[in-house]
Amino acid sequence: MAQMVEISDVDDPRVDDFRDLSRADRRPDRPGGRGLVIAEGVVVVERLLASPYPVRALFGVRRRVEDLAEATADLDVPAYVADADVMARVVGFHLNRGVLAVADRAPAVDPAELVARSRRLAVLEGIGDHENLGALFRNAAALGVDGVLLGAGCSDPLYRRSVRVSMGHVLRVPFAHLETWPEDLKLLRDEGFRIAALTPRGDSKALRDAGLDQGRVAVLLGSEGPGLTDEAIEAADVAVRIPMAEGVDSLNVATAGALTFHALSGT
Amino acid sequence: MAQMVEISDVDDPRVDDFRDLSRADRRPDRPGGRGLVIAEGVVVVERLLASPYPVRALFGVRRRVEDLAEATADLDVPAYVADADVMARVVGFHLNRGVLAVADRAPAVDPAELVARSRRLAVLEGIGDHENLGALFRNAAALGVDGVLLGAGCSDPLYRRSVRVSMGHVLRVPFAHLETWPEDLKLLRDEGFRIAALTPRGDSKALRDAGLDQGRVAVLLGSEGPGLTDEAIEAADVAVRIPMAEGVDSLNVATAGALTFHALSGT
């Protein structure tokens, strides 16, 4: 298993990857930003270990690191062990979950390659909120979506908070960036995907009546407030809505995503 | 409209209902606890004003209070106005949304009465997390659930955080407490409701195949970790599951609720 290394000095440079994680949240060049991937808690660390992301190190209290003994059996990286107080002072806050792992990013996935091997896809536009993004990945994983395409205005799914809210599923569901938006949606059309835009506008079909469980389908989801841009809606083949009660403006985007993903699955 | 009263002294006792709201979160006898209902932001305050809860006062920055002029046109309560700094010092934190309202609780709803006038109900067991509770009410409102019954182990839906996460819909969707759990589910059976328990256990039917859009149906939802108790599942007429991909343990309970409520609606 990963080799245990005791850390008793808060300033020990060997745990610099884990230092000041909250501050790093605002610094894309630091852990938790665009640089490294941070997983928190036994379950999420296990998902990181099973992912394509190359793990650099673990850091936790002894008991939690030991919980991961089996998952790290074949892993040749250090597992730094500290007491909860030292750990809190390195990380910058008290960590309920007791263990972290850090990994490098994996090479970006080619969107054409992801489209080619998928049957059901989610395509996101303007999802800037990290919690919504994480929740969308969790729902995509649970409800059988094969991958996520990120259009214009989306945040980084590997940000620490997204990883946590996704329960680590952001490490499991493949995603790729569409560079030219919304023109790159043609990648989907070239592969025979039907593109459904989720929007409450008048000429949309009710989710249940849109036949989304047939064939290859990609669902476009926009952010909760403004929704999808007109350009994105126009690039879709069909507009779909979730019928809603009077006096209610919208559902949370991850919830709307879950309803749509379930409709895709046909199960 | 509500009468504007300038507040410049942080210690002014007239805004005591709004004082130290974060601290009050932990004190059931204080605003935001079991005593009073707090609404935050223009939209949620509007829903409070349209609810059965008797509003005592508003408190906000001038611009946000003025946004509510129409909604408070017939209201004979004070609208305390302060600058953002004074307001932050009273409330205990900076309030992005700029306006609050406080109301007394309305008399508890009789569960038998709520059951009698409903066709689709959500019944909750062990939902202790205020955010999940709020999100469940938001989803219930959006997807046409007529009311919520609270079984054993649920938190107070009128807690400040639940009100906020529900976007104020906790003030709009009627709820009632079941005193004897799960025996009081007979109130539902006496009225001809079919009771569906959401649970992943083996003999459950897939959500899509359970015919939940027919007749009067109540859905039992348990908390994310432990799920429903055996007693609750046994008290139900049918066990229903959301088909999930391999390797995914569960959905968030409010998301699972949304999928189920949509299945109830038949639209």
Coordinates of C-alpha atoms in Angstrom, one line a residue:
Chain A
M1 CA 0.0 0.0 0.0
A2 CA 0.9 3.7 0.0
Q3 CA 3.8 4.3 2.3
M4 CA 2.9 6.0 5.6
V5 CA 5.0 9.0 6.5
E6 CA 4.4 10.8 9.8
I7 CA 4.0 14.6 9.6
S8 CA 4.3 16.5 12.9
D9 CA 5.6 19.8 11.7
V10 CA 2.9 22.1 10.2
D11 CA 5.4 23.7 7.9
D12 CA 6.7 20.4 6.4
P13 CA 7.1 21.1 2.7
R14 CA 6.1 17.5 1.8
V15 CA 2.4 18.4 2.4
D16 CA 2.5 21.6 0.4
D17 CA 0.0 20.2 -2.1
F18 CA -2.5 20.2 0.7
R19 CA -1.7 23.6 2.2
D20 CA -4.3 26.4 2.6
L21 CA -6.9 24.7 0.5
S22 CA -9.5 27.5 1.0
R23 CA -7.1 30.1 -0.2
A24 CA -6.1 28.0 -3.1
D25 CA -9.7 27.9 -4.2
R26 CA -9.2 31.4 -5.4
R27 CA -5.9 30.6 -7.1
P28 CA -6.1 28.6 -10.3
D29 CA -2.4 27.8 -10.1
R30 CA -2.6 26.1 -6.7
P31 CA -4.1 22.8 -5.4
G32 CA -7.8 22.9 -5.8
G33 CA -7.6 25.3 -8.6
R34 CA -6.7 24.4 -12.1
G35 CA -3.4 22.8 -11.1
L36 CA -4.2 19.8 -9.0
V37 CA -7.2 17.6 -8.2
I38 CA -8.2 17.3 -4.5
A39 CA -10.4 14.5 -3.2
E40 CA -11.9 14.7 0.3
G41 CA -13.1 11.7 2.4
V42 CA -12.7 8.0 2.0
V43 CA -15.4 7.5 -0.6
V44 CA -14.3 10.3 -2.9
V45 CA -10.6 9.3 -2.5
E46 CA -11.5 5.8 -3.5
R47 CA -13.2 7.2 -6.7
L48 CA -10.0 9.2 -7.4
L49 CA -7.9 6.1 -7.0
A50 CA -10.1 4.3 -9.6
S51 CA -10.0 7.3 -12.0
P52 CA -7.5 8.2 -14.7
Y53 CA -6.0 11.0 -12.6
P54 CA -2.5 10.1 -11.4
V55 CA -2.5 10.3 -7.6
R56 CA 0.5 12.1 -6.1
A57 CA -0.1 11.6 -2.4
L58 CA -2.6 11.1 0.5
F59 CA -2.9 13.1 3.7
G60 CA -5.0 12.1 6.6
V61 CA -5.5 11.0 10.2
R62 CA -4.2 7.5 10.7
R63 CA -7.6 5.8 11.0
R64 CA -8.9 7.2 7.7
V65 CA -5.7 6.4 5.8
E66 CA -6.0 2.9 7.2
D67 CA -9.6 2.7 5.9
L68 CA -8.0 3.1 2.4
A69 CA -5.4 0.3 2.8
E70 CA -7.1 -2.0 0.4
A71 CA -7.8 0.7 -2.2
T72 CA -4.1 1.9 -2.1
A73 CA -2.7 -1.6 -2.0
D74 CA -0.9 -1.3 -5.3
L75 CA -0.1 2.4 -5.0
D76 CA 3.4 3.6 -4.8
V77 CA 2.9 7.1 -3.4
P78 CA 3.3 8.6 0.1
A79 CA 0.4 8.6 2.6
Y80 CA 1.2 11.4 5.0
V81 CA -0.3 10.9 8.4
A82 CA -0.9 13.6 11.0
D83 CA -3.1 14.2 14.0
A84 CA -6.3 16.2 13.3
D85 CA -4.8 19.4 14.7
V86 CA -1.7 19.4 12.5
M87 CA -3.8 18.5 9.6
A88 CA -6.3 21.3 10.2
R89 CA -3.4 23.8 10.4
V90 CA -1.9 22.6 7.1
V91 CA -5.2 22.5 5.3
G92 CA -6.5 25.7 6.8
F93 CA -9.7 24.3 8.2
H94 CA -10.9 21.3 10.2
L95 CA -11.6 18.5 7.8
N96 CA -14.5 16.4 9.0
R97 CA -13.7 13.6 6.5
G98 CA -10.2 13.1 7.8
V99 CA -8.4 12.2 4.6
L100 CA -7.4 13.9 1.4
A101 CA -5.7 12.8 -1.8
V102 CA -4.1 14.9 -4.5
A103 CA -3.7 14.0 -8.1
D104 CA -2.4 15.6 -11.3
R105 CA -4.9 16.3 -14.1
A106 CA -5.3 13.8 -16.8
P107 CA -4.9 14.9 -20.4
A108 CA -8.1 16.6 -21.7
V109 CA -10.5 14.3 -23.5
D110 CA -11.1 14.9 -27.2
P111 CA -14.8 15.9 -27.6
A112 CA -15.1 14.0 -30.9
E113 CA -13.8 10.9 -29.3
L114 CA -16.2 11.2 -26.4
V115 CA -19.2 11.8 -28.7
A116 CA -18.2 8.8 -30.8
R117 CA -18.3 6.3 -27.9
S118 CA -21.4 7.7 -26.2
R119 CA -25.2 7.2 -26.5
R120 CA -26.4 9.7 -24.0
L121 CA -24.7 13.0 -23.3
A122 CA -25.3 16.1 -21.2
V123 CA -24.1 19.4 -22.8
L124 CA -23.8 22.3 -20.4
E125 CA -23.8 26.0 -21.1
G126 CA -23.1 28.8 -18.6
I127 CA -23.0 26.5 -15.5
G128 CA -20.7 28.7 -13.4
D129 CA -21.8 27.5 -9.9
H130 CA -19.4 24.7 -8.7
E131 CA -22.1 23.1 -6.5
N132 CA -24.5 22.8 -9.4
L133 CA -21.8 21.5 -11.6
G134 CA -20.8 18.8 -9.1
A135 CA -24.5 17.9 -8.5
L136 CA -25.0 17.6 -12.3
F137 CA -22.1 15.1 -12.5
R138 CA -23.4 13.1 -9.6
N139 CA -26.8 12.9 -11.3
A140 CA -25.3 12.1 -14.7
A141 CA -23.4 9.2 -13.1
A142 CA -26.4 7.8 -11.2
L143 CA -28.7 8.0 -14.2
G144 CA -26.6 6.5 -16.9
V145 CA -25.3 9.5 -18.8
D146 CA -22.1 8.5 -20.7
G147 CA -20.4 11.9 -20.7
V148 CA -20.6 15.6 -20.3
L149 CA -19.7 18.3 -22.9
L150 CA -18.8 21.7 -21.5
G151 CA -19.9 24.6 -23.7
A152 CA -19.3 28.3 -23.1
G153 CA -19.3 29.8 -19.6
C154 CA -18.9 26.6 -17.5
S155 CA -16.6 26.5 -14.5
D156 CA -13.9 23.9 -14.0
P157 CA -15.5 20.6 -12.9
L158 CA -12.3 19.6 -11.1
Y159 CA -12.5 22.5 -8.7
R160 CA -12.4 21.1 -5.1
R161 CA -16.0 22.0 -4.3
S162 CA -17.4 20.4 -7.5
V163 CA -15.4 17.2 -6.8
R164 CA -16.9 17.0 -3.3
V165 CA -20.5 17.8 -4.3
S166 CA -20.3 15.3 -7.1
M167 CA -19.3 12.6 -4.5
G168 CA -16.3 12.1 -6.7
H169 CA -18.3 11.2 -9.8
V170 CA -16.8 14.1 -11.7
L171 CA -13.7 11.9 -11.7
R172 CA -15.6 9.0 -13.2
V173 CA -17.9 10.6 -15.8
P174 CA -15.8 11.7 -18.7
F175 CA -16.1 15.3 -19.9
A176 CA -14.7 17.3 -22.7
H177 CA -14.7 21.0 -23.6
L178 CA -16.3 22.3 -26.8
E179 CA -14.0 25.1 -28.0
T180 CA -16.3 26.9 -30.4
W181 CA -19.8 27.4 -29.0
P182 CA -22.4 26.5 -30.1
E183 CA -20.9 25.6 -33.5
D184 CA -19.1 22.5 -32.1
L185 CA -22.5 21.0 -31.5
K186 CA -22.1 19.7 -35.1
L187 CA -19.8 17.0 -33.6
L188 CA -23.0 15.6 -32.2
R189 CA -25.1 16.0 -35.3
D190 CA -22.3 14.4 -37.4
E191 CA -22.6 11.3 -35.2
G192 CA -26.4 11.1 -35.5
F193 CA -27.3 12.5 -32.1
R194 CA -30.6 14.2 -31.6
I195 CA -30.0 17.5 -29.6
A196 CA -32.7 18.4 -27.1
A197 CA -32.6 21.8 -25.4
L198 CA -34.2 22.1 -22.0
T199 CA -36.1 25.4 -21.9
P200 CA -39.5 26.5 -20.7
R201 CA -40.3 28.5 -23.8
G202 CA -43.7 28.1 -25.4
D203 CA -43.1 25.7 -28.3
S204 CA -41.3 23.2 -26.2
K205 CA -42.5 19.6 -25.8
A206 CA -43.2 18.1 -22.3
L207 CA -40.3 16.0 -21.2
R208 CA -42.4 12.8 -21.2
D209 CA -43.6 13.3 -24.7
A210 CA -40.3 14.0 -26.4
G211 CA -39.2 10.4 -26.9
L212 CA -35.7 11.1 -25.4
D213 CA -35.2 7.4 -24.6
Q214 CA -34.9 6.6 -28.3
G215 CA -31.6 6.7 -30.2
R216 CA -28.6 8.8 -29.4
V217 CA -29.6 11.9 -27.5
A218 CA -27.7 14.9 -26.1
V219 CA -29.4 17.2 -23.7
L220 CA -28.5 20.9 -23.5
L221 CA -28.8 22.5 -20.0
G222 CA -28.3 26.1 -19.2
S223 CA -27.9 28.0 -15.9
E224 CA -30.8 28.4 -13.5
G225 CA -31.3 32.1 -13.9
P226 CA -30.9 33.1 -17.6
G227 CA -31.3 29.6 -19.0
L228 CA -29.9 28.6 -22.4
T229 CA -28.9 31.3 -24.9
D230 CA -31.1 31.7 -28.0
E231 CA -28.1 30.5 -30.1
A232 CA -27.9 27.2 -28.1
I233 CA -31.7 26.6 -28.4
E234 CA -31.6 27.3 -32.1
A235 CA -28.8 24.8 -32.6
A236 CA -30.9 22.1 -31.0
D237 CA -33.3 19.8 -32.8
V238 CA -36.1 19.9 -30.2
A239 CA -37.0 22.1 -27.3
V240 CA -38.1 20.2 -24.2
R241 CA -39.7 21.5 -20.9
I242 CA -40.4 20.1 -17.5
P243 CA -44.1 20.9 -16.8
M244 CA -44.2 23.0 -13.7
A245 CA -46.9 24.2 -11.4
E246 CA -48.1 27.8 -11.6
G247 CA -46.2 30.3 -9.6
V248 CA -42.9 28.4 -9.6
D249 CA -40.2 29.9 -11.8
S250 CA -37.7 27.1 -12.1
L251 CA -36.1 24.0 -10.6
N252 CA -32.4 23.9 -9.6
V253 CA -30.4 23.1 -12.8
A254 CA -29.0 19.8 -11.3
T255 CA -32.5 18.7 -10.4
A256 CA -33.8 19.6 -13.9
G257 CA -30.8 17.6 -15.2
A258 CA -31.8 14.6 -13.1
L259 CA -35.3 14.6 -14.5
T260 CA -34.0 14.8 -18.0
F261 CA -31.3 12.2 -17.6
H262 CA -34.0 9.8 -16.2
A263 CA -36.1 10.5 -19.2
L264 CA -33.1 9.6 -21.4
S265 CA -32.5 6.4 -19.7
G266 CA -35.9 4.9 -20.5
T267 CA -35.7 2.7 -17.3
Chain B
M1 CA -47.6 50.2 2.1
A2 CA -45.6 49.1 5.1
Q3 CA -44.4 52.2 6.9
M4 CA -40.7 53.0 6.5
V5 CA -38.8 53.6 9.7
E6 CA -35.1 54.6 9.5
I7 CA -32.8 52.7 11.7
S8 CA -29.3 54.2 12.3
D9 CA -28.5 52.7 15.8
V10 CA -27.3 49.1 15.6
D11 CA -28.7 48.5 19.1
D12 CA -32.2 49.8 18.3
P13 CA -34.5 47.3 20.0
R14 CA -37.1 47.6 17.2
V15 CA -35.0 45.4 15.0
D16 CA -34.4 42.7 17.6
D17 CA -36.4 40.2 15.6
F18 CA -33.6 40.4 13.0
R19 CA -30.7 40.3 15.4
D20 CA -27.8 37.8 15.3
L21 CA -29.6 35.5 12.9
S22 CA -26.7 33.0 12.6
R23 CA -26.5 32.6 16.4
A24 CA -30.3 32.2 16.5
D25 CA -30.0 29.3 14.1
R26 CA -28.8 27.3 17.0
R27 CA -31.5 28.7 19.4
P28 CA -35.0 27.4 18.8
D29 CA -36.5 30.1 20.9
R30 CA -35.1 32.9 18.7
P31 CA -35.8 34.2 15.2
G32 CA -35.0 31.6 12.7
G33 CA -35.5 28.9 15.2
R34 CA -38.9 27.6 16.2
G35 CA -40.1 31.0 17.3
L36 CA -40.3 33.1 14.1
V37 CA -40.2 32.7 10.4
I38 CA -37.5 34.6 8.5
A39 CA -37.6 35.3 4.8
E40 CA -34.6 36.6 2.9
G41 CA -34.6 38.4 -0.4
V42 CA -37.3 40.0 -2.5
V43 CA -38.7 36.8 -4.0
V44 CA -38.9 34.9 -0.8
V45 CA -40.3 37.9 1.1
E46 CA -43.0 38.1 -1.6
R47 CA -43.9 34.5 -1.0
L48 CA -44.0 35.1 2.8
L49 CA -46.4 38.0 2.2
A50 CA -48.6 35.8 0.1
S51 CA -48.5 33.0 2.8
P52 CA -50.7 32.4 5.8
Y53 CA -47.9 33.5 8.1
P54 CA -48.6 36.9 9.8
V55 CA -45.8 39.3 8.9
R56 CA -44.5 41.4 11.8
A57 CA -42.0 43.6 10.1
L58 CA -39.5 44.1 7.2
F59 CA -35.9 45.1 7.4
G60 CA -33.7 46.1 4.5
V61 CA -31.8 48.6 2.5
R62 CA -34.0 51.2 1.0
R63 CA -33.8 50.0 -2.6
R64 CA -34.8 46.5 -1.7
V65 CA -37.6 47.6 0.6
E66 CA -38.9 49.8 -2.3
D67 CA -38.8 46.8 -4.6
L68 CA -41.5 45.4 -2.3
A69 CA -43.7 48.5 -2.4
E70 CA -46.4 46.8 -4.4
A71 CA -46.4 43.5 -2.5
T72 CA -46.7 45.4 0.8
A73 CA -49.3 47.9 -0.4
D74 CA -52.0 46.7 2.0
L75 CA -49.7 45.8 4.8
D76 CA -49.8 47.7 8.1
V77 CA -46.4 46.7 9.6
P78 CA -43.1 48.7 9.9
A79 CA -40.5 48.4 7.2
Y80 CA -37.2 49.2 8.9
V81 CA -34.7 50.7 6.6
A82 CA -30.9 50.9 7.3
D83 CA -27.7 51.2 5.3
A84 CA -26.0 47.9 4.4
D85 CA -23.4 48.3 7.2
V86 CA -25.9 48.9 10.0
M87 CA -28.0 46.0 8.7
A88 CA -25.0 43.7 8.6
R89 CA -24.1 44.5 12.2
V90 CA -27.7 43.9 13.4
V91 CA -28.1 40.6 11.4
G92 CA -24.6 39.4 12.2
F93 CA -23.4 38.9 8.6
H94 CA -23.6 40.7 5.3
L95 CA -26.8 39.9 3.6
N96 CA -26.5 39.9 -0.2
R97 CA -30.2 39.9 -0.7
G98 CA -30.7 43.2 1.1
V99 CA -34.1 42.6 2.7
L100 CA -35.6 40.4 5.3
A101 CA -39.1 39.9 6.7
V102 CA -40.2 38.2 9.9
A103 CA -43.5 36.5 10.6
D104 CA -45.1 34.6 13.4
R105 CA -45.9 31.0 12.8
A106 CA -49.4 30.1 11.6
P107 CA -51.4 27.5 13.5
A108 CA -50.3 23.9 12.7
V109 CA -52.2 22.2 9.9
D110 CA -54.3 19.2 10.9
P111 CA -52.9 16.2 8.9
A112 CA -56.3 14.6 8.4
E113 CA -57.5 17.8 6.9
L114 CA -54.5 18.1 4.6
V115 CA -54.9 14.5 3.5
A116 CA -58.6 15.0 2.8
R117 CA -58.0 17.8 0.4
S118 CA -55.0 16.4 -1.4
R119 CA -54.4 14.1 -4.3
R120 CA -50.6 13.9 -4.3
L121 CA -48.6 14.0 -1.1
A122 CA -44.9 13.6 0.0
V123 CA -44.3 11.9 3.3
L124 CA -40.9 12.4 4.8
E125 CA -39.1 10.3 7.4
G126 CA -35.8 11.3 9.0
I127 CA -35.0 14.3 6.9
G128 CA -32.8 16.2 9.3
D129 CA -30.8 18.2 6.9
H130 CA -32.3 21.7 6.5
E131 CA -31.1 22.2 2.9
N132 CA -32.5 18.9 1.8
L133 CA -35.8 19.7 3.5
G134 CA -35.9 23.1 1.7
A135 CA -35.0 21.6 -1.6
L136 CA -37.8 19.0 -1.2
F137 CA -40.3 21.7 -0.7
R138 CA -39.1 23.6 -3.7
N139 CA -39.4 20.5 -5.8
A140 CA -42.8 19.6 -4.4
A141 CA -44.0 23.1 -5.3
A142 CA -42.6 22.9 -8.8
L143 CA -43.9 19.5 -9.6
G144 CA -47.4 19.8 -8.3
V145 CA -47.3 18.0 -4.9
D146 CA -50.3 19.2 -2.9
G147 CA -48.7 18.9 0.6
V148 CA -46.0 17.4 2.8
L149 CA -46.5 15.2 5.8
L150 CA -43.6 15.1 8.3
G151 CA -43.0 11.7 10.0
A152 CA -40.4 10.9 12.6
G153 CA -37.0 12.5 12.6
C154 CA -37.6 15.5 10.4
S155 CA -36.3 19.0 11.1
D156 CA -38.3 22.1 11.2
P157 CA -39.2 23.2 7.7
L158 CA -39.5 26.8 8.9
Y159 CA -35.9 27.0 9.9
R160 CA -34.2 30.0 8.2
R161 CA -32.0 27.9 5.9
S162 CA -34.9 25.7 4.8
V163 CA -37.0 28.7 3.9
R164 CA -34.1 30.1 1.9
V165 CA -33.2 26.9 0.0
S166 CA -36.9 26.2 -0.7
M167 CA -37.0 29.7 -2.4
G168 CA -39.9 30.4 0.0
H169 CA -42.0 27.5 -1.2
V170 CA -42.0 26.0 2.3
L171 CA -44.3 28.9 3.0
R172 CA -46.6 27.9 0.1
V173 CA -46.8 24.1 0.2
P174 CA -48.9 23.1 3.2
F175 CA -47.3 20.7 5.6
A176 CA -48.5 18.8 8.7
H177 CA -46.8 16.6 11.4
L178 CA -47.7 13.0 11.8
E179 CA -47.6 12.4 15.6
T180 CA -47.5 8.6 15.7
W181 CA -45.1 7.1 13.3
P182 CA -45.7 5.2 11.1
E183 CA -49.1 4.3 12.5
D184 CA -50.6 7.6 11.4
L185 CA -50.1 6.6 7.8
K186 CA -53.5 5.0 8.2
L187 CA -54.9 8.6 7.7
L188 CA -53.8 8.2 4.1
R189 CA -55.1 4.7 3.7
D190 CA -58.5 5.7 5.1
E191 CA -58.8 8.3 2.4
G192 CA -57.9 5.8 -0.3
F193 CA -54.3 6.8 -0.9
R194 CA -51.9 4.3 -2.3
I195 CA -48.6 4.6 -0.4
A196 CA -45.4 4.2 -2.3
A197 CA -42.1 3.8 -0.5
L198 CA -39.0 4.9 -2.3
T199 CA -36.3 2.4 -1.6
P200 CA -33.6 0.6 -3.6
R201 CA -34.4 -2.8 -2.1
G202 CA -34.7 -5.8 -4.3
D203 CA -38.5 -6.3 -4.6
S204 CA -39.2 -2.7 -5.6
K205 CA -40.7 -1.7 -8.9
A206 CA -38.9 0.8 -11.2
L207 CA -40.4 4.2 -10.8
R208 CA -41.6 4.3 -14.4
D209 CA -43.5 1.0 -14.0
A210 CA -45.3 1.8 -10.7
G211 CA -48.2 3.7 -12.2
L212 CA -47.8 6.5 -9.7
D213 CA -49.8 8.9 -11.9
Q214 CA -53.0 7.0 -11.2
G215 CA -55.3 7.9 -8.3
R216 CA -54.3 9.4 -5.0
V217 CA -50.7 8.6 -4.2
A218 CA -48.5 9.4 -1.3
V219 CA -44.7 8.9 -1.6
L220 CA -42.6 8.0 1.4
L221 CA -39.0 9.4 1.3
G222 CA -36.3 8.7 3.8
S223 CA -32.9 10.3 4.4
E224 CA -30.0 9.9 2.0
G225 CA -27.8 7.6 4.1
P226 CA -30.0 5.2 6.0
G227 CA -33.1 5.5 3.8
L228 CA -36.5 4.6 5.1
T229 CA -36.9 2.4 8.2
D230 CA -38.2 -1.1 7.7
E231 CA -41.4 -0.1 9.6
A232 CA -42.1 2.7 7.1
I233 CA -41.5 0.4 4.1
E234 CA -43.7 -2.2 5.5
A235 CA -46.5 0.3 6.1
A236 CA -46.4 1.2 2.4
D237 CA -48.4 -0.5 -0.4
V238 CA -45.7 -0.6 -2.9
A239 CA -41.9 -0.2 -2.9
V240 CA -40.5 1.9 -5.8
R241 CA -36.9 2.5 -6.9
I242 CA -35.1 4.8 -9.2
P243 CA -33.0 2.6 -11.5
M244 CA -29.4 3.6 -11.0
A245 CA -26.1 3.0 -12.8
E246 CA -23.7 0.5 -11.3
G247 CA -21.2 1.9 -8.8
V248 CA -23.5 4.8 -7.7
D249 CA -24.9 4.5 -4.2
S250 CA -27.7 7.0 -4.2
L251 CA -29.0 10.3 -5.3
N252 CA -29.6 13.3 -3.1
V253 CA -32.9 12.9 -1.4
A254 CA -34.4 16.1 -2.9
T255 CA -33.3 14.9 -6.3
A256 CA -34.9 11.5 -5.8
G257 CA -38.0 13.3 -4.6
A258 CA -38.1 15.4 -7.8
L259 CA -37.9 12.3 -9.9
T260 CA -40.8 10.8 -7.9
F261 CA -42.9 13.9 -7.9
H262 CA -42.6 14.1 -11.6
A263 CA -43.7 10.5 -11.9
L264 CA -46.7 11.3 -9.8
S265 CA -47.7 14.3 -11.9
G266 CA -48.2 12.2 -15.1
T267 CA -47.3 15.3 -17.1

